[in-house]
Structure formats: C-alpha cells, structure tokens
PDB file of C-alpha atoms in Angstrom:
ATOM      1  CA  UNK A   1      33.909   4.257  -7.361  1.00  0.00           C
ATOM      2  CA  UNK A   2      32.484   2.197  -4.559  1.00  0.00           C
ATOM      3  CA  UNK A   3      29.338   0.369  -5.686  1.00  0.00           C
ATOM      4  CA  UNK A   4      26.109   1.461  -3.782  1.00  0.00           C
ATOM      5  CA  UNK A   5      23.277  -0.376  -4.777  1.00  0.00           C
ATOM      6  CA  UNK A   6      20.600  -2.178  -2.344  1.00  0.00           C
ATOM      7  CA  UNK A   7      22.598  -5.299  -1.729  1.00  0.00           C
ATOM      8  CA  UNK A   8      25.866  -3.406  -0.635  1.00  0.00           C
ATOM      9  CA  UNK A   9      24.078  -1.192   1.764  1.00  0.00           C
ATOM     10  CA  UNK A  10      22.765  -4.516   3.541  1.00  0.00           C
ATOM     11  CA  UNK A  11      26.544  -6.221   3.773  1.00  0.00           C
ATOM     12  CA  UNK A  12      27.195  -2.438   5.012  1.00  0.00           C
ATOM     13  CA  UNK A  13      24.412  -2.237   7.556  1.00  0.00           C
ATOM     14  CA  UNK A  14      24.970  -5.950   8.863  1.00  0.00           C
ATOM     15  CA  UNK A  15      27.364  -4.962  11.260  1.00  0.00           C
ATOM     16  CA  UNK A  16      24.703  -2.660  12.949  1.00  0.00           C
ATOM     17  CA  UNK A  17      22.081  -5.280  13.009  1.00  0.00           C
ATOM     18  CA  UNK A  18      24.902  -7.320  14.562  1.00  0.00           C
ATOM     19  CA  UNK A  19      25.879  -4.690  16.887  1.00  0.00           C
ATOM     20  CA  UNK A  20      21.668  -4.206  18.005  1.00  0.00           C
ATOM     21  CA  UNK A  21      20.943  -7.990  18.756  1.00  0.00           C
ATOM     22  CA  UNK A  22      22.204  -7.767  22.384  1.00  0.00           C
ATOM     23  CA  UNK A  23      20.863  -4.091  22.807  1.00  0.00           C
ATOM     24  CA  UNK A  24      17.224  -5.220  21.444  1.00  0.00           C
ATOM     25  CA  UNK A  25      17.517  -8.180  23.487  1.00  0.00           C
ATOM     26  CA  UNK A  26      17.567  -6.221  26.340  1.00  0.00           C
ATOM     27  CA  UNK A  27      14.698  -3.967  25.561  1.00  0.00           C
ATOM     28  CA  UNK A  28      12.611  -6.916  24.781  1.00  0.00           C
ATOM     29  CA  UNK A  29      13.452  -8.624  28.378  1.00  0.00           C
ATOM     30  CA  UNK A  30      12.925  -4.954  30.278  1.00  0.00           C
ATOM     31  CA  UNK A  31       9.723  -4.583  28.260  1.00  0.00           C
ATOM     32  CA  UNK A  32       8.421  -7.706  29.401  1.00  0.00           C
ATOM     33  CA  UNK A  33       9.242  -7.014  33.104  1.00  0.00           C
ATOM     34  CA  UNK A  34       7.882  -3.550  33.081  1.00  0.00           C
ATOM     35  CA  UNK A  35       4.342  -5.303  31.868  1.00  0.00           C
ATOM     36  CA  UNK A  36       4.275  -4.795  28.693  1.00  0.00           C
ATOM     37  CA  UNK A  37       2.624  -6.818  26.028  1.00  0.00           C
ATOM     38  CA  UNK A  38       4.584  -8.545  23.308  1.00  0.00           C
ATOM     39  CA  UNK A  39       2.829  -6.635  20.834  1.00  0.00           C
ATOM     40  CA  UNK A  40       2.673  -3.228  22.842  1.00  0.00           C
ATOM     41  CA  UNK A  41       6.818  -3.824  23.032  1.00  0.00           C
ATOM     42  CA  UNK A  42       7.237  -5.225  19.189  1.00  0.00           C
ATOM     43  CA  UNK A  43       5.003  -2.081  18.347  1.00  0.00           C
ATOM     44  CA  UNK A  44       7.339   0.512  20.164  1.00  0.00           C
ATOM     45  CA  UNK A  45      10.236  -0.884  17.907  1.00  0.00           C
ATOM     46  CA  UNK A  46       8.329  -0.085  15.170  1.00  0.00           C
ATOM     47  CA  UNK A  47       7.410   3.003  15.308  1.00  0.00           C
ATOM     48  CA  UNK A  48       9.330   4.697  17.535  1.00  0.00           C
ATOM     49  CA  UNK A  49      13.077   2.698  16.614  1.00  0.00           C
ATOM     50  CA  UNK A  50      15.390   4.948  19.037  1.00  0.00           C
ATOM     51  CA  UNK A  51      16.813   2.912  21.232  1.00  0.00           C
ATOM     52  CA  UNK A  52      17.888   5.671  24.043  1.00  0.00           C
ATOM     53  CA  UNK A  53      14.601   7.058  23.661  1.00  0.00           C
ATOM     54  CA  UNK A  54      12.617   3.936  24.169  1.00  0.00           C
ATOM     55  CA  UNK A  55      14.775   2.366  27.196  1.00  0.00           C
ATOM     56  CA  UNK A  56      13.831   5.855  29.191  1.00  0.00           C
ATOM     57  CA  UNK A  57      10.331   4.900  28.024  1.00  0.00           C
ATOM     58  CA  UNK A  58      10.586   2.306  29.892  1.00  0.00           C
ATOM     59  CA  UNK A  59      11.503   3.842  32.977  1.00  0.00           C
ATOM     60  CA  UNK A  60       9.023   6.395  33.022  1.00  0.00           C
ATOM     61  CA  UNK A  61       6.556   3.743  32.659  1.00  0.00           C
ATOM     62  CA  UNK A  62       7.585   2.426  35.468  1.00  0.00           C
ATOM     63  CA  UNK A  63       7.477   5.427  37.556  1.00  0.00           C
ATOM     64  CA  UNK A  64       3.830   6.093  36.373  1.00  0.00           C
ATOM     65  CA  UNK A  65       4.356   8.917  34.022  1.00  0.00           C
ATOM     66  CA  UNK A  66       1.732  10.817  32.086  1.00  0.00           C
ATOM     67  CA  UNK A  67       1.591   9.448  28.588  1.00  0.00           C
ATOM     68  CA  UNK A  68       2.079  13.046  27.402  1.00  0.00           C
ATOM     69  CA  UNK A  69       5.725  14.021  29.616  1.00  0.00           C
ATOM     70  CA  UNK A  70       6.864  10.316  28.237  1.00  0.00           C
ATOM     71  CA  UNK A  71       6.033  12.033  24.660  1.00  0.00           C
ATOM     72  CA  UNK A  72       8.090  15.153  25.676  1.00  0.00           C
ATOM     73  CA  UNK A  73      11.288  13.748  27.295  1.00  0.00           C
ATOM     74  CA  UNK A  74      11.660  11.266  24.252  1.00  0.00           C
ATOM     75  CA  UNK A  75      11.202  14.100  21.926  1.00  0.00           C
ATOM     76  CA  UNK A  76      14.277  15.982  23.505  1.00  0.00           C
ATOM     77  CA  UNK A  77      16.377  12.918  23.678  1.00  0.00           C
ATOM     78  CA  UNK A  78      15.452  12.300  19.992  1.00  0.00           C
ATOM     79  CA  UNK A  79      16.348  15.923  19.160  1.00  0.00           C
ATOM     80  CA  UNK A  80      19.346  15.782  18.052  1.00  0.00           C
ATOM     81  CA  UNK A  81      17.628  13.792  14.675  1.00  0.00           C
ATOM     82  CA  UNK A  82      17.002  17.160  13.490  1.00  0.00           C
ATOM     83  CA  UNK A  83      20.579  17.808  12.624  1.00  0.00           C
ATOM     84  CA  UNK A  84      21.554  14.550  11.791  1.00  0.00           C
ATOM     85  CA  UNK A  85      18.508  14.411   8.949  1.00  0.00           C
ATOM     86  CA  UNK A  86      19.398  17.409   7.765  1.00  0.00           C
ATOM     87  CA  UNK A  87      22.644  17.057   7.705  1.00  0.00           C
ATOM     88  CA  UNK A  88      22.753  13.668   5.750  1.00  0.00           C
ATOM     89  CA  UNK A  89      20.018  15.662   3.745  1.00  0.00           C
ATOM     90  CA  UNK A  90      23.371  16.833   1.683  1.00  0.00           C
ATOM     91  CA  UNK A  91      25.199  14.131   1.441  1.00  0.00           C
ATOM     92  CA  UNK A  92      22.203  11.705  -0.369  1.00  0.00           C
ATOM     93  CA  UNK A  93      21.096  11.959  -3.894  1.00  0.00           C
ATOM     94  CA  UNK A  94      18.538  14.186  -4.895  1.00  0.00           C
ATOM     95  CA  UNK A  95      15.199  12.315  -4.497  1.00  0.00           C
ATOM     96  CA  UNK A  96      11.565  12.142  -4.043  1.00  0.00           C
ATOM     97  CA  UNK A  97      10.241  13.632  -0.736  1.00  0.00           C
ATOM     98  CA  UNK A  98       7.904  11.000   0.011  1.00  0.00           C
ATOM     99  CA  UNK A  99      11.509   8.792  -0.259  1.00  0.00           C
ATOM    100  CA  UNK A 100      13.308  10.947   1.948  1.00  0.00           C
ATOM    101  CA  UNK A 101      10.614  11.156   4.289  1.00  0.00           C
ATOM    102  CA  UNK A 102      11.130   7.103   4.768  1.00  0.00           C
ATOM    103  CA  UNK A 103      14.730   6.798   5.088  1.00  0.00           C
ATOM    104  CA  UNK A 104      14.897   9.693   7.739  1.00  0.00           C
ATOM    105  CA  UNK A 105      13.026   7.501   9.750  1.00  0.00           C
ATOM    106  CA  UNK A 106      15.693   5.201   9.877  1.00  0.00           C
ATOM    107  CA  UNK A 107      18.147   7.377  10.948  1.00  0.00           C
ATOM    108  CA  UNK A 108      19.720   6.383  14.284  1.00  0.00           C
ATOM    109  CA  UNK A 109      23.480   7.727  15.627  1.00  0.00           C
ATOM    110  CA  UNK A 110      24.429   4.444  13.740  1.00  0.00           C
ATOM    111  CA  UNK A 111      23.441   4.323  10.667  1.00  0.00           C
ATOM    112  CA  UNK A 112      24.110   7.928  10.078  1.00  0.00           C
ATOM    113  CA  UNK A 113      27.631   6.910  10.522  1.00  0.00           C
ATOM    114  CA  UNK A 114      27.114   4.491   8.043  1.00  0.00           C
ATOM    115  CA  UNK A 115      26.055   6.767   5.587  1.00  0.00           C
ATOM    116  CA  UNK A 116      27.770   9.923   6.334  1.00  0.00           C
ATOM    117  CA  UNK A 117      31.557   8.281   5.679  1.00  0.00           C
ATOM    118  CA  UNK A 118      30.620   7.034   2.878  1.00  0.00           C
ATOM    119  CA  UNK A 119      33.053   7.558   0.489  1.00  0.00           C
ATOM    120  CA  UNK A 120      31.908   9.667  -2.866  1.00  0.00           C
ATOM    121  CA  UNK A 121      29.960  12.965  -3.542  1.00  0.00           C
ATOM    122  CA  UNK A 122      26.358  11.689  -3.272  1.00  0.00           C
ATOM    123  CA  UNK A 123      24.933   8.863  -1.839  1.00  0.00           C
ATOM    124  CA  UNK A 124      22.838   6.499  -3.352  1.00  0.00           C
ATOM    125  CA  UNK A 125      18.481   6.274  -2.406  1.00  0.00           C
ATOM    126  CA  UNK A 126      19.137   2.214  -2.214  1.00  0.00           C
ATOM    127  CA  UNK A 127      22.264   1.850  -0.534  1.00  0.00           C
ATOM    128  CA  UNK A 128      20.903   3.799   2.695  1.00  0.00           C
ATOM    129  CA  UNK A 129      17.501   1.978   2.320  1.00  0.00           C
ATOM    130  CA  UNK A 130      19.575  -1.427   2.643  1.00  0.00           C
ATOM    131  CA  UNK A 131      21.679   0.318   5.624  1.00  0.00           C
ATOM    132  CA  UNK A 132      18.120   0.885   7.415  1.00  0.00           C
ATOM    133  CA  UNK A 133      16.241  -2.033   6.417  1.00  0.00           C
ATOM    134  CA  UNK A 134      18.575  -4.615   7.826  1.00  0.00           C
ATOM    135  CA  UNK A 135      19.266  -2.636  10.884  1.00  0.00           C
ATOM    136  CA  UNK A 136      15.804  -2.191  11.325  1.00  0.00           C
ATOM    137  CA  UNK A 137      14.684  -5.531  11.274  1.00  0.00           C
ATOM    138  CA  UNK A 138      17.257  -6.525  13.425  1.00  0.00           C
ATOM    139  CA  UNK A 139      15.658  -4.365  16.188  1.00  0.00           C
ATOM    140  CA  UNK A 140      12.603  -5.372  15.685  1.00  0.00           C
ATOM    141  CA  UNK A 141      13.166  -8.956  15.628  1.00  0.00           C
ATOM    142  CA  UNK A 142      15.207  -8.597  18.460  1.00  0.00           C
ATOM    143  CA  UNK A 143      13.008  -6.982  20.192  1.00  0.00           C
ATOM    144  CA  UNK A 144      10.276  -9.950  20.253  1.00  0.00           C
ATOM    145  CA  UNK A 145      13.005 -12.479  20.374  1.00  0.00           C
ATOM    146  CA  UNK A 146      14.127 -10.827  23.887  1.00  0.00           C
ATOM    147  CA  UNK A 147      10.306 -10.369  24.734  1.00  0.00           C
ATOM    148  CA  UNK A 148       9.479 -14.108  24.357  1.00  0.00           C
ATOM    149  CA  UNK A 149      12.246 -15.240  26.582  1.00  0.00           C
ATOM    150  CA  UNK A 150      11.132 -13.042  29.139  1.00  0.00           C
ATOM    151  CA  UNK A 151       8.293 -14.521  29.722  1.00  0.00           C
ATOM    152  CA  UNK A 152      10.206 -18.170  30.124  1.00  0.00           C
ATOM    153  CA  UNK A 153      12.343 -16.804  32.591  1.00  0.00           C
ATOM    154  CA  UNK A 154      11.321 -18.024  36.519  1.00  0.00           C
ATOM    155  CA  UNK A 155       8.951 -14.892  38.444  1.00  0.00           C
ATOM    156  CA  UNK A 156      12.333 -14.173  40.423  1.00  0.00           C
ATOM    157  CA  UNK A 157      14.412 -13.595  37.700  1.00  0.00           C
ATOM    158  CA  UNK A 158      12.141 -11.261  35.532  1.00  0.00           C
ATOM    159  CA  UNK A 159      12.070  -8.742  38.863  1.00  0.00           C
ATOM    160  CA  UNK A 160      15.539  -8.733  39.299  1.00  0.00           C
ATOM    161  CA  UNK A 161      15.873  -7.399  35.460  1.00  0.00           C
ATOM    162  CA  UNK A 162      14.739  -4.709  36.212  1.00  0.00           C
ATOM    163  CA  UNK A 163      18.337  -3.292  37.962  1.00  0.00           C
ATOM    164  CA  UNK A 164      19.540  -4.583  33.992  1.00  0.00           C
ATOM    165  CA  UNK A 165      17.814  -1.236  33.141  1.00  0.00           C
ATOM    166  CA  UNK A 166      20.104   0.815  35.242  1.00  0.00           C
ATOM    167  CA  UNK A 167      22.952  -1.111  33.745  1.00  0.00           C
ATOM    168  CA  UNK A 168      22.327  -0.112  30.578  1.00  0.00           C
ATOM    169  CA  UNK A 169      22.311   3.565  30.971  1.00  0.00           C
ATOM    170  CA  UNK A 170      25.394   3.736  33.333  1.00  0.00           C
ATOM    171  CA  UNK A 171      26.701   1.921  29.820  1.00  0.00           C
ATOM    172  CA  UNK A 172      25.672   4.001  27.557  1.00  0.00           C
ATOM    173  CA  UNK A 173      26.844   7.137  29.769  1.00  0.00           C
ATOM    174  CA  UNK A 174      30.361   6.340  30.827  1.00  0.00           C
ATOM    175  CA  UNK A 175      31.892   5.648  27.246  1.00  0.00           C
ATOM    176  CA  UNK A 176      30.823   9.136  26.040  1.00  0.00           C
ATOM    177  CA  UNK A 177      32.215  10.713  29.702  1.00  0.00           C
ATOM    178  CA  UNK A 178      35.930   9.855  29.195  1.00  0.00           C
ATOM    179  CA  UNK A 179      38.118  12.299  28.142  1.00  0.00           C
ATOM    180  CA  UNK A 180      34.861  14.859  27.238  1.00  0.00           C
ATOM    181  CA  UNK A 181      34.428  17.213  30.904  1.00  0.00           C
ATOM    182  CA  UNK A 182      31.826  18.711  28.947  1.00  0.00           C
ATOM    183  CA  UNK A 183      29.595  15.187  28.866  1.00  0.00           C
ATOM    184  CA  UNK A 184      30.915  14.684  32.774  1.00  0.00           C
ATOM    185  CA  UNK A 185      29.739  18.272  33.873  1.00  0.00           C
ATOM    186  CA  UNK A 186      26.193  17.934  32.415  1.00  0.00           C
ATOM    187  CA  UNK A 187      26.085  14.662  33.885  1.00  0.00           C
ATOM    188  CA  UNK A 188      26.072  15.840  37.038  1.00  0.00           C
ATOM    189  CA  UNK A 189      24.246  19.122  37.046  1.00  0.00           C
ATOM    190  CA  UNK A 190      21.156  16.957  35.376  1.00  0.00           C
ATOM    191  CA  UNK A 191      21.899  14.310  38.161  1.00  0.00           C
ATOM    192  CA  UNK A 192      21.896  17.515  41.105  1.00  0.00           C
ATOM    193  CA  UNK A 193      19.087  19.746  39.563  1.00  0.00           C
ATOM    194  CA  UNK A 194      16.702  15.889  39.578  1.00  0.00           C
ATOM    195  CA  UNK A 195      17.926  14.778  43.311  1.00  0.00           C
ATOM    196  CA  UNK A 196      16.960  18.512  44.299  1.00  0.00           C
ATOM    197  CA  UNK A 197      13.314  17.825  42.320  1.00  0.00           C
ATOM    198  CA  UNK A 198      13.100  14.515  43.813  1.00  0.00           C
ATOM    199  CA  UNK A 199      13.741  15.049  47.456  1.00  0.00           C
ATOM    200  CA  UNK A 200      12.250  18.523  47.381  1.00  0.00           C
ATOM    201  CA  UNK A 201       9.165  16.879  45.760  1.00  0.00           C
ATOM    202  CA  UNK A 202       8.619  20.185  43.926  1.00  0.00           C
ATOM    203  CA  UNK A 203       7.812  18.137  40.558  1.00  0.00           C
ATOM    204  CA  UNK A 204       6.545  15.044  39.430  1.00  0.00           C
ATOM    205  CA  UNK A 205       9.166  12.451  38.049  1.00  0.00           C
ATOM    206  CA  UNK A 206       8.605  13.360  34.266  1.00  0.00           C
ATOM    207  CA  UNK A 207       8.637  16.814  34.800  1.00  0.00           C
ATOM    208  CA  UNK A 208      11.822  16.923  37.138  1.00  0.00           C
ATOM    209  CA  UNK A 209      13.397  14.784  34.119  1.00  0.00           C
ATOM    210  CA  UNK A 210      12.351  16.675  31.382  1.00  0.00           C
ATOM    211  CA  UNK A 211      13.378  19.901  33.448  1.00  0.00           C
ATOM    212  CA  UNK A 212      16.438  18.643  34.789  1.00  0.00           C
ATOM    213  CA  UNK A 213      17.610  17.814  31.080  1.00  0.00           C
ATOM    214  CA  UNK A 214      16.956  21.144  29.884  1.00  0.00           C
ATOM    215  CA  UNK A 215      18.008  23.544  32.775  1.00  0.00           C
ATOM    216  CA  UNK A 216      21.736  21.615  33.215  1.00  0.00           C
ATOM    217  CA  UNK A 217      21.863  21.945  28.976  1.00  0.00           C
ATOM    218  CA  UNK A 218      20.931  25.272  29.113  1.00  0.00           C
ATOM    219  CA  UNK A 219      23.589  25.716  32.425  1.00  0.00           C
ATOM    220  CA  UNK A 220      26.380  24.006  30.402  1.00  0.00           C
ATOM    221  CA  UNK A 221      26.041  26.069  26.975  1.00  0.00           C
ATOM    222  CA  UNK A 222      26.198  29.554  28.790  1.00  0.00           C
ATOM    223  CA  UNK A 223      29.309  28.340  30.621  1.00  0.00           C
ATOM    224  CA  UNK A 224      30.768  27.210  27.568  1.00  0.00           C
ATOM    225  CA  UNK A 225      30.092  30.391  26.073  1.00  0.00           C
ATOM    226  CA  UNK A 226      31.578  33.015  28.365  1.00  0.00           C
ATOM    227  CA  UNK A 227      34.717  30.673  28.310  1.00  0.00           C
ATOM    228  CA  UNK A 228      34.686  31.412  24.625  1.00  0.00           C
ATOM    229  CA  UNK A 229      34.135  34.722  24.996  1.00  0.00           C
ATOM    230  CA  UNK A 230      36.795  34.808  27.611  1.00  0.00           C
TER     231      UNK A 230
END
C-alpha cells in the first residue's frame, strides 16, 4: 500500500504548486494594475484561494461593481466546491470536523484530483493536508512575488496588462470547449444573453454577469434534458 503520510502528500502536491507559479504570477501582476494593494492582493489569496473566482474579481473591480454582486458571482463560480467537498468527503478517513472543515478549504479542481485518484480505500488526514499546504503556499507566495514586480514594471507596461486578463480567460475557456458542444453552447448563450444586457443597458455589469451565468445554465440543462427524454 502506497504510503500517505505528510511528507508524501507534499512530493504529491509539488507538481500543483509548480503548475500555480505562472497562474499566481499573473494574478499578482493584474492585481497590481487594477490598484490593488500588495496586502489587499496577498490577502485575497488567502482567504479566498480560487483562482477562477478571484481573476473575475478582478474584473469586476475594474468595472466598478458593488462589493456585494462581486460576493455573488464568485459564489456561483465557486459552486461547484459543494460537490467536490462532499464528494472527497468519502473518499478521506474518518476525522475530526474541525479537521475537515480546514482541508475543504483547500480544495481547488486540482488538488481534488490529487486526492480523489489516489489509490486505496481511504485517504489519509496528512497526506491531503501536505497536498494543500504546498499548493497553497505556492499561491500565495506567488501571488506577492507577481505583485512586487508589478510595481517595477515602467507606467506603460502595467496598463497594457491589463488585456493579459482577457488572455487568461480565453485560456482557461478554450481547453475545456474542444470536443465538449455542451461547454461551446453555454459559452455562447452566456456571451449573447450579456451583449443583449450590455447594449440594452437593462442591468448593471454584475448583475448582467451573474444573470447571464445563470439564465444560459439554466437554458442548457432543459435542452439537455428533453434530448434525454427524447
């Protein structure tokens, strides 16, 4: 049986803190362009550690969203944490709440990969605590690393990071639309239900978001649906 003590769940999580020191970097250099504070951006890493959820932070920042529809559209990004926690809730060791409670604060689409193949009945309290511990310091770190060479880069160069932004969600998009119609179909509902919001000007950016996510969700599921039925 494969060993899963502290130490191995670090060798196993290094490839994820690996894998989030150009992703972090990023977030740090867009935080420091949208105006944020090295310790307002370090701080979002730590406590809110989704990286989808805090690059549309960002965003909405930008646009001048209210606090509380920045709260909302990262909760139904994030939302999807509910079945991965509970989920993974089987496949760890029996444990104290208060324990559990920690690690499933931790959990991000990577390191529930991590520690839902691994191999065995149960896993182990301190192998997924060194899965999440290295691959959340990494972020963190990261995160201030890319912050602080923001702020050396020239006036010019900081404003044009801001397109970087764009970049990175056209990345993180594309990968999951090939081969999957499903992903490519609620792509572009979400994309025609916000242009319709946004040149309509019937809602606010957050709210055409947030609304836009939901309604082409929604719009996808019942078509799915009656083609089971079908």
């Amino acid at each position: 049986m494969q060993e899963q003590g502290f130490s191995s769940g670090v060798k196993a999580g290094a490839s994820i803190a690996i894998g989030y020191f150009p992703v972090a970097l990023t977030f740090g250099l867009l935080a420091k362009t949208t105006g944020l504070s090295l310790i307002e951006a370090t701080a979002m890493s730590i406590f809110v550690f989704a990286g989808a959820a805090q690059y549309i932070s960002l965003s909405l920042i930008t646009a001048g969203v209210l606090p509380v529809l920045i709260v909302v559209n990262t909760f139904i990004v994030n939302i999807r944490h509910f079945l991965m926690t509970a989920a993974l809730n089987e496949k760890m060791e029996p444990d104290a709440r208060w324990k559990k409670a920690l690690y499933a604060f931790g959990i991000t689409d990577e390191t529930f990969t991590v520690l839902a193949t691994q191999p065995g009945v149960k896993v182990r309290t301190s192998f997924a605590a060194g899965v999440i511990i290295i691959s959340y310091g990494s972020w963190v770190g990261f995160t201030s690393l890319g912050h602080l060479i923001g702020a050396s880069l020239p006036a010019f160069l900081q404003a044009s990071m801001s397109i970087a932004l764009y970049a990175m969600f056209v990345g993180l998009l594309v990968p999951s639309m090939k081969g999957n119609r499903k992903v490519v179909s609620l792509a572009l509902i979400a994309a025609l239900f916000n242009s319709m919001f946004y040149f309509t000007g019937w809602l606010s950016t957050g709210w055409a978001i947030m609304v836009s996510t939901l309604a082409s969700a929604i719009f996808i599921e019942m078509i799915s649906r009656k083609g089971v039925a079908a």
